[in-house]
CSV table of C-alpha atoms in Angstrom, one decimal:
chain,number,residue,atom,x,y,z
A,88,UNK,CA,57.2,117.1,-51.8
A,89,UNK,CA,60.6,116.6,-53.1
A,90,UNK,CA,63.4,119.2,-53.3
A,91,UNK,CA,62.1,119.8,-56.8
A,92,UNK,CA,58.5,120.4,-56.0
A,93,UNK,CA,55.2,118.3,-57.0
A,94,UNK,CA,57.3,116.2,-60.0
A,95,UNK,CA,54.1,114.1,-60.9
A,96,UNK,CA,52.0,117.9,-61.1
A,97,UNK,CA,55.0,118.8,-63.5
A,98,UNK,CA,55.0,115.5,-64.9
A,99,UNK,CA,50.3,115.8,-66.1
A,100,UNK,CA,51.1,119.2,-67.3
A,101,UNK,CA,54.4,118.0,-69.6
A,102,UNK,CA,52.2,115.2,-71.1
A,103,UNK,CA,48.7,117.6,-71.3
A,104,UNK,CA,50.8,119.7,-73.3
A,105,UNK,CA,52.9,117.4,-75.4
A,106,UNK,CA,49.2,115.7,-76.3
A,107,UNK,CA,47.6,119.0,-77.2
A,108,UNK,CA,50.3,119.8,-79.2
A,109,UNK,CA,49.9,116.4,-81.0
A,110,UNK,CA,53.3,115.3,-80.9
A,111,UNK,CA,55.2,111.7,-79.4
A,112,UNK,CA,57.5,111.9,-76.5
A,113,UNK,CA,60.8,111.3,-79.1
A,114,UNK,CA,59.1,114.1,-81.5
A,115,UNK,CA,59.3,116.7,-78.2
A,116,UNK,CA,62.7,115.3,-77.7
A,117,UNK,CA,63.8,116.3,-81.3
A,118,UNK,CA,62.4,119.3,-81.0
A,119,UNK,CA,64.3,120.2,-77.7
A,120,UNK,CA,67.5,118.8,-78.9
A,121,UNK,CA,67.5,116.6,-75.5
A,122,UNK,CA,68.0,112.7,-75.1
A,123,UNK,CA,64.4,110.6,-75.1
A,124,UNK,CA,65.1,109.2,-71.7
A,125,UNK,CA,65.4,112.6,-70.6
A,126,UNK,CA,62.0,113.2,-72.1
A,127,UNK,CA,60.5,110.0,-70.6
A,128,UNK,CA,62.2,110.7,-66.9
A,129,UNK,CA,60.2,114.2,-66.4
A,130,UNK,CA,56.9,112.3,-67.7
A,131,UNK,CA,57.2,109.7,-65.2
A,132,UNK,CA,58.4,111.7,-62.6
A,133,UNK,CA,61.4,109.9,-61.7
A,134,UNK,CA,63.8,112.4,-62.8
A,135,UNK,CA,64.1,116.2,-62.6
A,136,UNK,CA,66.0,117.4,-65.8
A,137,UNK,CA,69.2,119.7,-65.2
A,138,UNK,CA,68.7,123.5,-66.1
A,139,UNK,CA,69.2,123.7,-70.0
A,140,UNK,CA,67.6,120.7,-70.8
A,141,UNK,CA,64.6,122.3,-68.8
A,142,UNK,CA,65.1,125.4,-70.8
A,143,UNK,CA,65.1,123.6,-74.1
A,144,UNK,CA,61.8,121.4,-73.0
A,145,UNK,CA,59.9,124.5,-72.2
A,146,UNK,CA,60.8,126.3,-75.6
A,147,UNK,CA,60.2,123.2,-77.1
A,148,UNK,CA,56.3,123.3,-75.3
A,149,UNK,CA,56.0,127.0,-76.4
A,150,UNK,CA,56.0,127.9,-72.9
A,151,UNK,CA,58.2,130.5,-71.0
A,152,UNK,CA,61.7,130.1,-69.0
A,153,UNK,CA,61.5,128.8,-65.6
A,154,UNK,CA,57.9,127.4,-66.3
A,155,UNK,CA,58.5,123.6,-65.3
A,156,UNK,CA,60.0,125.2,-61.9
A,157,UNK,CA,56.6,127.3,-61.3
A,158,UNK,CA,54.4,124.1,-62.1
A,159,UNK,CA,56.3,122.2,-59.5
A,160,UNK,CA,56.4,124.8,-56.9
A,161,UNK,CA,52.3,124.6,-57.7
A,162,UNK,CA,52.4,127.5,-59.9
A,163,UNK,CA,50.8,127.5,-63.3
A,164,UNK,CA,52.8,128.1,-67.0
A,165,UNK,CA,52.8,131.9,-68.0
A,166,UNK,CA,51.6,130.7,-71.5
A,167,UNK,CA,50.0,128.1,-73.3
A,168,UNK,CA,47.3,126.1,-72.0
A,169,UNK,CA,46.5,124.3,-68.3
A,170,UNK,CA,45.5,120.9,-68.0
A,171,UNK,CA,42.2,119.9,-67.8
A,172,UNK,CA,42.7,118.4,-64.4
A,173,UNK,CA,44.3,121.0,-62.7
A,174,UNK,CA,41.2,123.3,-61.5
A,175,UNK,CA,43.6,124.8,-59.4
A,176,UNK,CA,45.9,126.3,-61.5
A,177,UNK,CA,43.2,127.3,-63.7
A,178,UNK,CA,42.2,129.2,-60.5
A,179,UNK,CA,45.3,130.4,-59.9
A,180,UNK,CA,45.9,132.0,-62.9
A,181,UNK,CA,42.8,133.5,-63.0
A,182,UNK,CA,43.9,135.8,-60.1
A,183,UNK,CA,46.8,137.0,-62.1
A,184,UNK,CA,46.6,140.3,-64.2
A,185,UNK,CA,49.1,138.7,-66.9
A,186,UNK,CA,45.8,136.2,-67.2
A,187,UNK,CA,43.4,139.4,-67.5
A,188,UNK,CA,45.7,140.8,-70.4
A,189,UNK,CA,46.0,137.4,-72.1
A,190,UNK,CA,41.8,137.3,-71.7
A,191,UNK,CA,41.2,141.1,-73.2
A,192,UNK,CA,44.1,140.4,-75.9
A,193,UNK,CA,41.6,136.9,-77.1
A,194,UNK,CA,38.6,138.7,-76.4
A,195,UNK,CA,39.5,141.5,-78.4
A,196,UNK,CA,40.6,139.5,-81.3
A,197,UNK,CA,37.2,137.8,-81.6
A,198,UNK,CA,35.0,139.0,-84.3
A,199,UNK,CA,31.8,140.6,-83.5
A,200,UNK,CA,29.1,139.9,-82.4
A,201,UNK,CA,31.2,137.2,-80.2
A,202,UNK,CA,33.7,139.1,-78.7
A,203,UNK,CA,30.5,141.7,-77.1
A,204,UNK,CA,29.3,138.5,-76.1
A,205,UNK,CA,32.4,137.0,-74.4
A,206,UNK,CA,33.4,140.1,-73.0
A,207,UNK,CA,29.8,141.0,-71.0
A,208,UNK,CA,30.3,137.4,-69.8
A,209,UNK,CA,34.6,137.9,-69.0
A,210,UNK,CA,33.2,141.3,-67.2
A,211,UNK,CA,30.3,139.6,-65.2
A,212,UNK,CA,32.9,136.9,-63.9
A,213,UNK,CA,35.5,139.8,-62.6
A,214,UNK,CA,32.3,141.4,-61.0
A,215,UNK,CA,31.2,137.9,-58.9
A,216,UNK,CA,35.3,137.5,-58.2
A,217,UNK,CA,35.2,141.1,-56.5
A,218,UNK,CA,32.3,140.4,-54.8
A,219,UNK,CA,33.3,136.7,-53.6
A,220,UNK,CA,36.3,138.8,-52.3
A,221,UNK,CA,34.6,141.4,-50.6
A,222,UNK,CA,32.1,138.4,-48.9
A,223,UNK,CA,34.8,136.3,-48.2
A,224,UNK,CA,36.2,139.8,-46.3
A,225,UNK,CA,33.0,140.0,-44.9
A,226,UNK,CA,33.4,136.4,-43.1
A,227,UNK,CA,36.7,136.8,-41.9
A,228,UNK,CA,35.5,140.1,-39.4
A,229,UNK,CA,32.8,137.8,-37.8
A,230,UNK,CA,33.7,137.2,-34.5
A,231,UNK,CA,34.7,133.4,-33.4
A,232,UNK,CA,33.3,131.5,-30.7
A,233,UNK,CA,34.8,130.0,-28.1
A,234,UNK,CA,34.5,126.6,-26.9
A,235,UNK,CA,32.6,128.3,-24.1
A,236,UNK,CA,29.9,129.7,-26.6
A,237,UNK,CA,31.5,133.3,-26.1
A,238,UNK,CA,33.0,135.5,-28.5
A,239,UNK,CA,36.8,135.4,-28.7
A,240,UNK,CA,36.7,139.2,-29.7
A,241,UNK,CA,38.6,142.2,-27.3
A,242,UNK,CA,36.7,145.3,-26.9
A,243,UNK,CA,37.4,146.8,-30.2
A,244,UNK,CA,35.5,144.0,-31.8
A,245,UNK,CA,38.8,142.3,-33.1
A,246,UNK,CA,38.9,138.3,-32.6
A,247,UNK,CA,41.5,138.2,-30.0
A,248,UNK,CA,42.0,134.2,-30.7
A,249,UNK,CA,42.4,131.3,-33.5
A,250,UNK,CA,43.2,131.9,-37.3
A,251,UNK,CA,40.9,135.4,-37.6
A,252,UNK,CA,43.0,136.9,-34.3
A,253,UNK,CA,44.4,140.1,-34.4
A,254,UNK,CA,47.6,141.7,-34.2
A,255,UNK,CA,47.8,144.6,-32.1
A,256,UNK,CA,51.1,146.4,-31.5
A,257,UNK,CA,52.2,147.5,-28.3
């Protein structure tokens, strides 16, 4: 990774956006008030814009300040939509709460009887994330085995070795 992050993540989600927006690469440069080439460079991920030219591409993308340097970093854009390809920053963004007050603020502006719909289903999907949490919790406290088929776990039950070891202070 370069020292400006993943450029070719930045790079899909500047095009997915420009595409669902339905404009050219020179129209997104008009609207930013930034050269073509400067347009074309993020794109093809061969250069990394300096700060106000990012500032003006990201209003120009209806997204938020400082979004092109959260892509990069692997982050996702505060607003506007992720790229089809990106599953993980769909996932990603689904963890945040600025993503549950986004979902309840479209939910609620559905009309009826879709938004009851949508929102048993929006409520259902929290409900299996909690409890994928709480398993995945679960997994984590089972003990590890050694190499030597015993468990790597001190008296207390804690794994005392490898990634699920724990801390103890003195």
């Amino acid at each position: 990774m370069s020292r400006h992050g993943d450029r070719q993540r930045v790079a899909r989600y500047v095009v997915a956006r420009r595409r669902a927006l339905d404009i050219t690469q020179e129209q997104l440069a008009e609207r930013a008030r930034v050269d073509p080439k400067t347009v074309g460079s993020l794109e093809s991920a061969t250069r990394w814009p300096q700060k106000a030219s990012r500032e003006k591409i990201e209003q120009a993308l209806d997204w938020d300040e400082g979004d092109l340097a959260r892509i990069a970093e692997g982050g996702f854009p505060v607003s506007g939509p992720l790229p089809d390809d990106d599953p993980e920053g769909v996932i990603a963004a689904a963890g945040t709460s600025d993503f549950d007050t986004k979902a309840r603020a479209v939910i609620a502006s559905l009309p009826e009887p879709q938004r009851s719909v949508v929102e048993e289903i929006y409520l259902s999907l929290l409900d299996a994330k909690r409890q994928n949490e709480r398993l995945f919790s679960t997994l984590l406290a089972i003990p590890q085995r050694s190499e030597d088929g015993t468990d790597d776990t001190d008296d207390d039950g804690g794994a005392t070795t490898g990634p699920h070891a724990v801390q103890r202070g003195s």
